[in-house]
mmCIF file with all atom_site columns, C-alpha atoms in Angstrom:
data_model
loop_
_atom_site.group_PDB
_atom_site.id
_atom_site.type_symbol
_atom_site.label_atom_id
_atom_site.label_alt_id
_atom_site.label_comp_id
_atom_site.label_asym_id
_atom_site.label_entity_id
_atom_site.label_seq_id
_atom_site.pdbx_PDB_ins_code
_atom_site.Cartn_x
_atom_site.Cartn_y
_atom_site.Cartn_z
_atom_site.occupancy
_atom_site.B_iso_or_equiv
_atom_site.pdbx_formal_charge
_atom_site.auth_seq_id
_atom_site.auth_comp_id
_atom_site.auth_asym_id
_atom_site.auth_atom_id
_atom_site.pdbx_PDB_model_num
ATOM 1   C CA . THR N 1 1   ? -11.438 0.199   0.302   1.00 71.00 ? 1   THR N CA 1
ATOM 2   C CA . GLU N 1 2   ? -12.746 -2.233  2.861   1.00 73.00 ? 2   GLU N CA 1
ATOM 3   C CA . VAL N 1 3   ? -15.394 0.377   3.774   1.00 74.00 ? 3   VAL N CA 1
ATOM 4   C CA . LYS N 1 4   ? -18.387 0.660   1.444   1.00 76.00 ? 4   LYS N CA 1
ATOM 5   C CA . GLY N 1 5   ? -18.703 4.155   -0.019  1.00 80.00 ? 5   GLY N CA 1
ATOM 6   C CA . VAL N 1 6   ? -15.129 5.165   0.785   1.00 80.00 ? 6   VAL N CA 1
ATOM 7   C CA . SER N 1 7   ? -12.598 5.372   -2.034  1.00 83.00 ? 7   SER N CA 1
ATOM 8   C CA . ARG N 1 8   ? -8.845  5.725   -1.888  1.00 82.00 ? 8   ARG N CA 1
ATOM 9   C CA . PHE N 1 9   ? -6.770  7.692   -4.367  1.00 87.00 ? 9   PHE N CA 1
ATOM 10  C CA . THR N 1 10  ? -3.015  7.437   -4.688  1.00 87.00 ? 10  THR N CA 1
ATOM 11  C CA . ILE N 1 11  ? -1.344  10.578  -5.986  1.00 89.00 ? 11  ILE N CA 1
ATOM 12  C CA . VAL N 1 12  ? 2.356   10.431  -6.801  1.00 89.00 ? 12  VAL N CA 1
ATOM 13  C CA . VAL N 1 13  ? 4.144   13.775  -6.596  1.00 89.00 ? 13  VAL N CA 1
ATOM 14  C CA . SER N 1 14  ? 7.771   14.615  -7.334  1.00 89.00 ? 14  SER N CA 1
ATOM 15  C CA . SER N 1 15  ? 8.692   17.870  -5.637  1.00 91.00 ? 15  SER N CA 1
ATOM 16  C CA . THR N 1 16  ? 10.244  19.284  -2.510  1.00 93.00 ? 16  THR N CA 1
ATOM 17  C CA . LYS N 1 17  ? 8.929   18.043  0.831   1.00 91.00 ? 17  LYS N CA 1
ATOM 18  C CA . GLU N 1 18  ? 7.696   21.561  1.619   1.00 94.00 ? 18  GLU N CA 1
ATOM 19  C CA . LYS N 1 19  ? 5.588   21.760  -1.554  1.00 94.00 ? 19  LYS N CA 1
ATOM 20  C CA . ILE N 1 20  ? 4.239   18.246  -1.083  1.00 92.00 ? 20  ILE N CA 1
ATOM 21  C CA . ILE N 1 21  ? 3.112   19.086  2.468   1.00 93.00 ? 21  ILE N CA 1
ATOM 22  C CA . LYS N 1 22  ? 1.253   22.110  1.048   1.00 94.00 ? 22  LYS N CA 1
ATOM 23  C CA . ILE N 1 23  ? -0.453  19.866  -1.520  1.00 93.00 ? 23  ILE N CA 1
ATOM 24  C CA . VAL N 1 24  ? -1.526  17.410  1.204   1.00 92.00 ? 24  VAL N CA 1
ATOM 25  C CA . ASN N 1 25  ? -2.873  20.286  3.317   1.00 92.00 ? 25  ASN N CA 1
ATOM 26  C CA . HIS N 1 26  ? -4.877  21.651  0.357   1.00 93.00 ? 26  HIS N CA 1
ATOM 27  C CA . ILE N 1 27  ? -6.329  18.207  -0.370  1.00 92.00 ? 27  ILE N CA 1
ATOM 28  C CA . ASN N 1 28  ? -7.322  17.869  3.297   1.00 87.00 ? 28  ASN N CA 1
ATOM 29  C CA . LYS N 1 29  ? -9.357  21.093  2.991   1.00 90.00 ? 29  LYS N CA 1
ATOM 30  C CA . LEU N 1 30  ? -11.628 19.641  0.292   1.00 88.00 ? 30  LEU N CA 1
ATOM 31  C CA . ILE N 1 31  ? -15.144 18.926  1.556   1.00 83.00 ? 31  ILE N CA 1
ATOM 32  C CA . ASP N 1 32  ? -15.477 15.272  0.538   1.00 85.00 ? 32  ASP N CA 1
ATOM 33  C CA . VAL N 1 33  ? -11.958 14.308  1.614   1.00 86.00 ? 33  VAL N CA 1
ATOM 34  C CA . LEU N 1 34  ? -11.812 12.330  4.855   1.00 83.00 ? 34  LEU N CA 1
ATOM 35  C CA . ALA N 1 35  ? -8.025  12.615  5.054   1.00 81.00 ? 35  ALA N CA 1
ATOM 36  C CA . ALA N 1 36  ? -4.904  12.961  2.966   1.00 84.00 ? 36  ALA N CA 1
ATOM 37  C CA . PHE N 1 37  ? -1.669  11.320  4.026   1.00 85.00 ? 37  PHE N CA 1
ATOM 38  C CA . LEU N 1 38  ? 1.932   11.867  3.022   1.00 88.00 ? 38  LEU N CA 1
ATOM 39  C CA . TYR N 1 39  ? 4.058   8.754   2.616   1.00 88.00 ? 39  TYR N CA 1
ATOM 40  C CA . GLU N 1 40  ? 7.593   8.220   1.466   1.00 89.00 ? 40  GLU N CA 1
ATOM 41  C CA . GLU N 1 41  ? 8.162   5.357   -0.954  1.00 89.00 ? 41  GLU N CA 1
ATOM 42  C CA . ASP N 1 42  ? 9.568   3.067   1.753   1.00 92.00 ? 42  ASP N CA 1
ATOM 43  C CA . GLU N 1 43  ? 6.411   3.522   3.873   1.00 90.00 ? 43  GLU N CA 1
ATOM 44  C CA . ILE N 1 44  ? 4.014   1.910   1.396   1.00 90.00 ? 44  ILE N CA 1
ATOM 45  C CA . TYR N 1 45  ? 3.343   -1.238  -0.585  1.00 93.00 ? 45  TYR N CA 1
ATOM 46  C CA . TYR N 1 46  ? 2.427   -0.382  -4.156  1.00 94.00 ? 46  TYR N CA 1
ATOM 47  C CA . GLN N 1 47  ? 1.779   -1.899  -7.555  1.00 96.00 ? 47  GLN N CA 1
ATOM 48  C CA . GLU N 1 48  ? 0.580   -0.856  -10.978 1.00 96.00 ? 48  GLU N CA 1
ATOM 49  C CA . ILE N 1 49  ? -1.268  -2.888  -13.563 1.00 98.00 ? 49  ILE N CA 1
ATOM 50  C CA . ALA N 1 50  ? -0.547  -2.823  -17.270 1.00 98.00 ? 50  ALA N CA 1
ATOM 51  C CA . LEU N 1 51  ? -2.573  -4.300  -20.120 1.00 98.00 ? 51  LEU N CA 1
ATOM 52  C CA . TYR N 1 52  ? -1.025  -5.050  -23.508 1.00 97.00 ? 52  TYR N CA 1
ATOM 53  C CA . LYS N 1 53  ? -3.065  -5.874  -26.616 1.00 96.00 ? 53  LYS N CA 1
ATOM 54  C CA . LEU N 1 54  ? -0.921  -7.869  -29.022 1.00 93.00 ? 54  LEU N CA 1
ATOM 55  C CA . SER N 1 55  ? -1.594  -9.300  -32.450 1.00 91.00 ? 55  SER N CA 1
ATOM 56  C CA . THR N 1 56  ? -1.990  -13.081 -32.417 1.00 88.00 ? 56  THR N CA 1
ATOM 57  C CA . ASN N 1 57  ? 0.586   -13.077 -35.229 1.00 84.00 ? 57  ASN N CA 1
ATOM 58  C CA . MET N 1 58  ? 3.199   -12.240 -32.602 1.00 81.00 ? 58  MET N CA 1
ATOM 59  C CA . PHE N 1 59  ? 2.619   -15.636 -31.017 1.00 77.00 ? 59  PHE N CA 1
ATOM 60  C CA . LEU N 1 60  ? 2.994   -17.501 -34.298 1.00 76.00 ? 60  LEU N CA 1
ATOM 61  C CA . LYS N 1 61  ? 6.730   -16.775 -34.144 1.00 68.00 ? 61  LYS N CA 1
ATOM 62  C CA . GLY N 1 62  ? 7.233   -19.656 -31.731 1.00 68.00 ? 62  GLY N CA 1
ATOM 63  C CA . ASP N 1 63  ? 7.099   -19.829 -27.979 1.00 75.00 ? 63  ASP N CA 1
ATOM 64  C CA . LEU N 1 64  ? 9.762   -17.157 -27.406 1.00 75.00 ? 64  LEU N CA 1
ATOM 65  C CA . VAL N 1 65  ? 7.214   -14.387 -26.834 1.00 77.00 ? 65  VAL N CA 1
ATOM 66  C CA . GLU N 1 66  ? 5.253   -16.558 -24.413 1.00 78.00 ? 66  GLU N CA 1
ATOM 67  C CA . LYS N 1 67  ? 8.437   -17.502 -22.525 1.00 78.00 ? 67  LYS N CA 1
ATOM 68  C CA . ILE N 1 68  ? 9.347   -13.825 -22.161 1.00 77.00 ? 68  ILE N CA 1
ATOM 69  C CA . ILE N 1 69  ? 5.874   -12.903 -20.965 1.00 80.00 ? 69  ILE N CA 1
ATOM 70  C CA . ILE N 1 70  ? 5.323   -15.678 -18.481 1.00 76.00 ? 70  ILE N CA 1
ATOM 71  C CA . ARG N 1 71  ? 8.735   -16.730 -17.251 1.00 81.00 ? 71  ARG N CA 1
ATOM 72  C CA . LYS N 1 72  ? 10.869  -13.610 -17.436 1.00 88.00 ? 72  LYS N CA 1
ATOM 73  C CA . TYR N 1 73  ? 8.278   -10.949 -16.549 1.00 92.00 ? 73  TYR N CA 1
ATOM 74  C CA . GLY N 1 74  ? 5.638   -12.871 -14.619 1.00 93.00 ? 74  GLY N CA 1
ATOM 75  C CA . ALA N 1 75  ? 2.825   -11.571 -16.811 1.00 94.00 ? 75  ALA N CA 1
ATOM 76  C CA . LYS N 1 76  ? -0.199  -13.625 -17.694 1.00 92.00 ? 76  LYS N CA 1
ATOM 77  C CA . ILE N 1 77  ? -2.428  -14.077 -20.675 1.00 91.00 ? 77  ILE N CA 1
ATOM 78  C CA . LEU N 1 78  ? -5.774  -12.547 -19.771 1.00 94.00 ? 78  LEU N CA 1
ATOM 79  C CA . LYS N 1 79  ? -7.766  -13.159 -22.956 1.00 95.00 ? 79  LYS N CA 1
ATOM 80  C CA . ILE N 1 80  ? -7.180  -14.844 -26.305 1.00 92.00 ? 80  ILE N CA 1
ATOM 81  C CA . GLU N 1 81  ? -9.257  -13.702 -29.274 1.00 94.00 ? 81  GLU N CA 1
ATOM 82  C CA . GLU N 1 82  ? -8.968  -14.586 -32.948 1.00 92.00 ? 82  GLU N CA 1
ATOM 83  C CA . ASP N 1 83  ? -7.008  -11.465 -33.909 1.00 93.00 ? 83  ASP N CA 1
ATOM 84  C CA . HIS N 1 84  ? -5.453  -10.355 -30.608 1.00 94.00 ? 84  HIS N CA 1
ATOM 85  C CA . ILE N 1 85  ? -4.270  -11.425 -27.175 1.00 92.00 ? 85  ILE N CA 1
ATOM 86  C CA . ILE N 1 86  ? -4.522  -9.398  -23.955 1.00 95.00 ? 86  ILE N CA 1
ATOM 87  C CA . ILE N 1 87  ? -1.595  -9.664  -21.544 1.00 94.00 ? 87  ILE N CA 1
ATOM 88  C CA . GLN N 1 88  ? -1.711  -8.449  -17.929 1.00 96.00 ? 88  GLN N CA 1
ATOM 89  C CA . LYS N 1 89  ? 1.294   -7.533  -15.800 1.00 96.00 ? 89  LYS N CA 1
ATOM 90  C CA . THR N 1 90  ? 1.336   -6.140  -12.292 1.00 96.00 ? 90  THR N CA 1
ATOM 91  C CA . GLY N 1 91  ? 4.431   -4.591  -10.805 1.00 96.00 ? 91  GLY N CA 1
ATOM 92  C CA . THR N 1 92  ? 6.313   -1.334  -10.816 1.00 95.00 ? 92  THR N CA 1
ATOM 93  C CA . LYS N 1 93  ? 6.314   1.215   -13.615 1.00 94.00 ? 93  LYS N CA 1
ATOM 94  C CA . VAL N 1 94  ? 9.868   0.137   -14.457 1.00 95.00 ? 94  VAL N CA 1
ATOM 95  C CA . GLY N 1 95  ? 8.817   -3.523  -14.712 1.00 95.00 ? 95  GLY N CA 1
ATOM 96  C CA . THR N 1 96  ? 5.782   -2.872  -16.899 1.00 96.00 ? 96  THR N CA 1
ATOM 97  C CA . GLN N 1 97  ? 7.862   -0.609  -19.140 1.00 97.00 ? 97  GLN N CA 1
ATOM 98  C CA . LYS N 1 98  ? 10.578  -3.270  -19.523 1.00 95.00 ? 98  LYS N CA 1
ATOM 99  C CA . LEU N 1 99  ? 7.971   -5.770  -20.702 1.00 94.00 ? 99  LEU N CA 1
ATOM 100 C CA . TYR N 1 100 ? 6.584   -3.166  -23.119 1.00 95.00 ? 100 TYR N CA 1
ATOM 101 C CA . ASP N 1 101 ? 10.056  -2.548  -24.567 1.00 94.00 ? 101 ASP N CA 1
ATOM 102 C CA . GLU N 1 102 ? 10.701  -6.290  -24.892 1.00 90.00 ? 102 GLU N CA 1
ATOM 103 C CA . LEU N 1 103 ? 7.373   -6.948  -26.630 1.00 90.00 ? 103 LEU N CA 1
ATOM 104 C CA . LYS N 1 104 ? 7.953   -4.040  -29.023 1.00 91.00 ? 104 LYS N CA 1
ATOM 105 C CA . LYS N 1 105 ? 10.942  -5.952  -30.436 1.00 88.00 ? 105 LYS N CA 1
ATOM 106 C CA . PHE N 1 106 ? 8.592   -8.729  -31.610 1.00 83.00 ? 106 PHE N CA 1
ATOM 107 C CA . GLY N 1 107 ? 6.109   -6.522  -33.419 1.00 82.00 ? 107 GLY N CA 1
ATOM 108 C CA . GLU N 1 108 ? 3.444   -3.910  -33.039 1.00 84.00 ? 108 GLU N CA 1
ATOM 109 C CA . ILE N 1 109 ? 1.676   -3.492  -29.727 1.00 93.00 ? 109 ILE N CA 1
ATOM 110 C CA . LEU N 1 110 ? -1.910  -2.759  -30.758 1.00 97.00 ? 110 LEU N CA 1
ATOM 111 C CA . GLU N 1 111 ? -2.853  -1.050  -27.495 1.00 98.00 ? 111 GLU N CA 1
ATOM 112 C CA . PHE N 1 112 ? -1.242  -0.405  -24.130 1.00 98.00 ? 112 PHE N CA 1
ATOM 113 C CA . ALA N 1 113 ? -2.649  0.979   -20.881 1.00 98.00 ? 113 ALA N CA 1
ATOM 114 C CA . ARG N 1 114 ? -1.042  1.333   -17.482 1.00 97.00 ? 114 ARG N CA 1
ATOM 115 C CA . SER N 1 115 ? -2.735  2.353   -14.247 1.00 95.00 ? 115 SER N CA 1
ATOM 116 C CA . GLY N 1 116 ? -1.234  4.631   -11.706 1.00 91.00 ? 116 GLY N CA 1
ATOM 117 C CA . ARG N 1 117 ? -0.100  3.288   -8.380  1.00 91.00 ? 117 ARG N CA 1
ATOM 118 C CA . VAL N 1 118 ? -2.392  1.463   -6.042  1.00 92.00 ? 118 VAL N CA 1
ATOM 119 C CA . ALA N 1 119 ? -0.894  1.707   -2.575  1.00 91.00 ? 119 ALA N CA 1
ATOM 120 C CA . LEU N 1 120 ? -1.360  0.628   1.015   1.00 88.00 ? 120 LEU N CA 1
ATOM 121 C CA . SER N 1 121 ? 0.437   1.996   4.031   1.00 86.00 ? 121 SER N CA 1
ATOM 122 C CA . LYS N 1 122 ? 2.780   -0.283  5.935   1.00 87.00 ? 122 LYS N CA 1
ATOM 123 C CA . LYS N 1 123 ? 1.379   1.247   9.136   1.00 81.00 ? 123 LYS N CA 1
ATOM 124 C CA . LYS N 1 124 ? -1.252  -0.617  11.143  1.00 76.00 ? 124 LYS N CA 1
ATOM 125 C CA . ARG N 1 125 ? -4.245  1.566   10.394  1.00 69.00 ? 125 ARG N CA 1
ATOM 126 C CA . LYS N 1 126 ? -7.597  0.230   9.326   1.00 65.00 ? 126 LYS N CA 1
ATOM 127 C CA . THR N 1 127 ? -9.806  2.555   7.330   1.00 65.00 ? 127 THR N CA 1
ATOM 128 C CA . VAL N 1 128 ? -12.855 1.485   9.325   1.00 66.00 ? 128 VAL N CA 1
ATOM 129 C CA . ASN N 1 129 ? -11.183 2.447   12.640  1.00 73.00 ? 129 ASN N CA 1
ATOM 130 C CA . PHE N 1 130 ? -10.089 5.758   11.147  1.00 72.00 ? 130 PHE N CA 1
ATOM 131 C CA . ILE N 1 131 ? -13.675 6.541   10.090  1.00 73.00 ? 131 ILE N CA 1
ATOM 132 C CA . LYS N 1 132 ? -14.977 5.694   13.577  1.00 75.00 ? 132 LYS N CA 1
ATOM 133 C CA . LYS N 1 133 ? -12.544 8.230   15.051  1.00 75.00 ? 133 LYS N CA 1
ATOM 134 C CA . LEU N 1 134 ? -13.763 10.814  12.533  1.00 71.00 ? 134 LEU N CA 1
ATOM 135 C CA . GLU N 1 135 ? -17.380 10.157  13.488  1.00 71.00 ? 135 GLU N CA 1
ATOM 136 C CA . LYS N 1 136 ? -16.542 10.722  17.168  1.00 73.00 ? 136 LYS N CA 1
ATOM 137 C CA . THR N 1 137 ? -15.027 14.122  16.354  1.00 69.00 ? 137 THR N CA 1
ATOM 138 C CA . LYS N 1 138 ? -18.095 14.991  14.198  1.00 58.00 ? 138 LYS N CA 1
ATOM 139 C CA . SER N 1 139 ? -15.908 16.493  11.491  1.00 56.00 ? 139 SER N CA 1
ATOM 140 C CA . ASN N 1 140 ? -13.631 15.499  8.677   1.00 51.00 ? 140 ASN N CA 1
ATOM 141 C CA . LYS N 1 141 ? -10.625 16.947  10.479  1.00 55.00 ? 141 LYS N CA 1
ATOM 142 C CA . LEU N 1 142 ? -8.489  14.657  12.582  1.00 51.00 ? 142 LEU N CA 1
ATOM 143 C CA . ASN N 1 143 ? -4.993  15.176  13.878  1.00 52.00 ? 143 ASN N CA 1
ATOM 144 C CA . ILE N 1 144 ? -3.057  12.674  11.814  1.00 48.00 ? 144 ILE N CA 1
#
């Protein structure tokens, strides 16, 4: 976060609203948690990052693979080594999966890793202001 020593975790849950509210309330009870928030998908900006390790042999098949990666999916080449190339793509889970499926058609994907969501609220709330309010209340419980 923009505040040193404060980390943000994004947890994606698929359940009923009632159960999700219970989860948020339980997280809020944890000692080191400053606050847990519940957001619907349309209330946040979010992205994931995916890394793909591909054999350099894949790129010897012409520029088709590179065209797919860069033009169609907006990915970028992160690192080129003698025996492999690392590709990076940010986007949604659907978008990173589509690139994975497309690359699979051209050969073996040596390794693949995808992060979970990284998200920011669309609301105008700065973490630093939120922490100042917490300090004034002298607890980690704020009416949110």
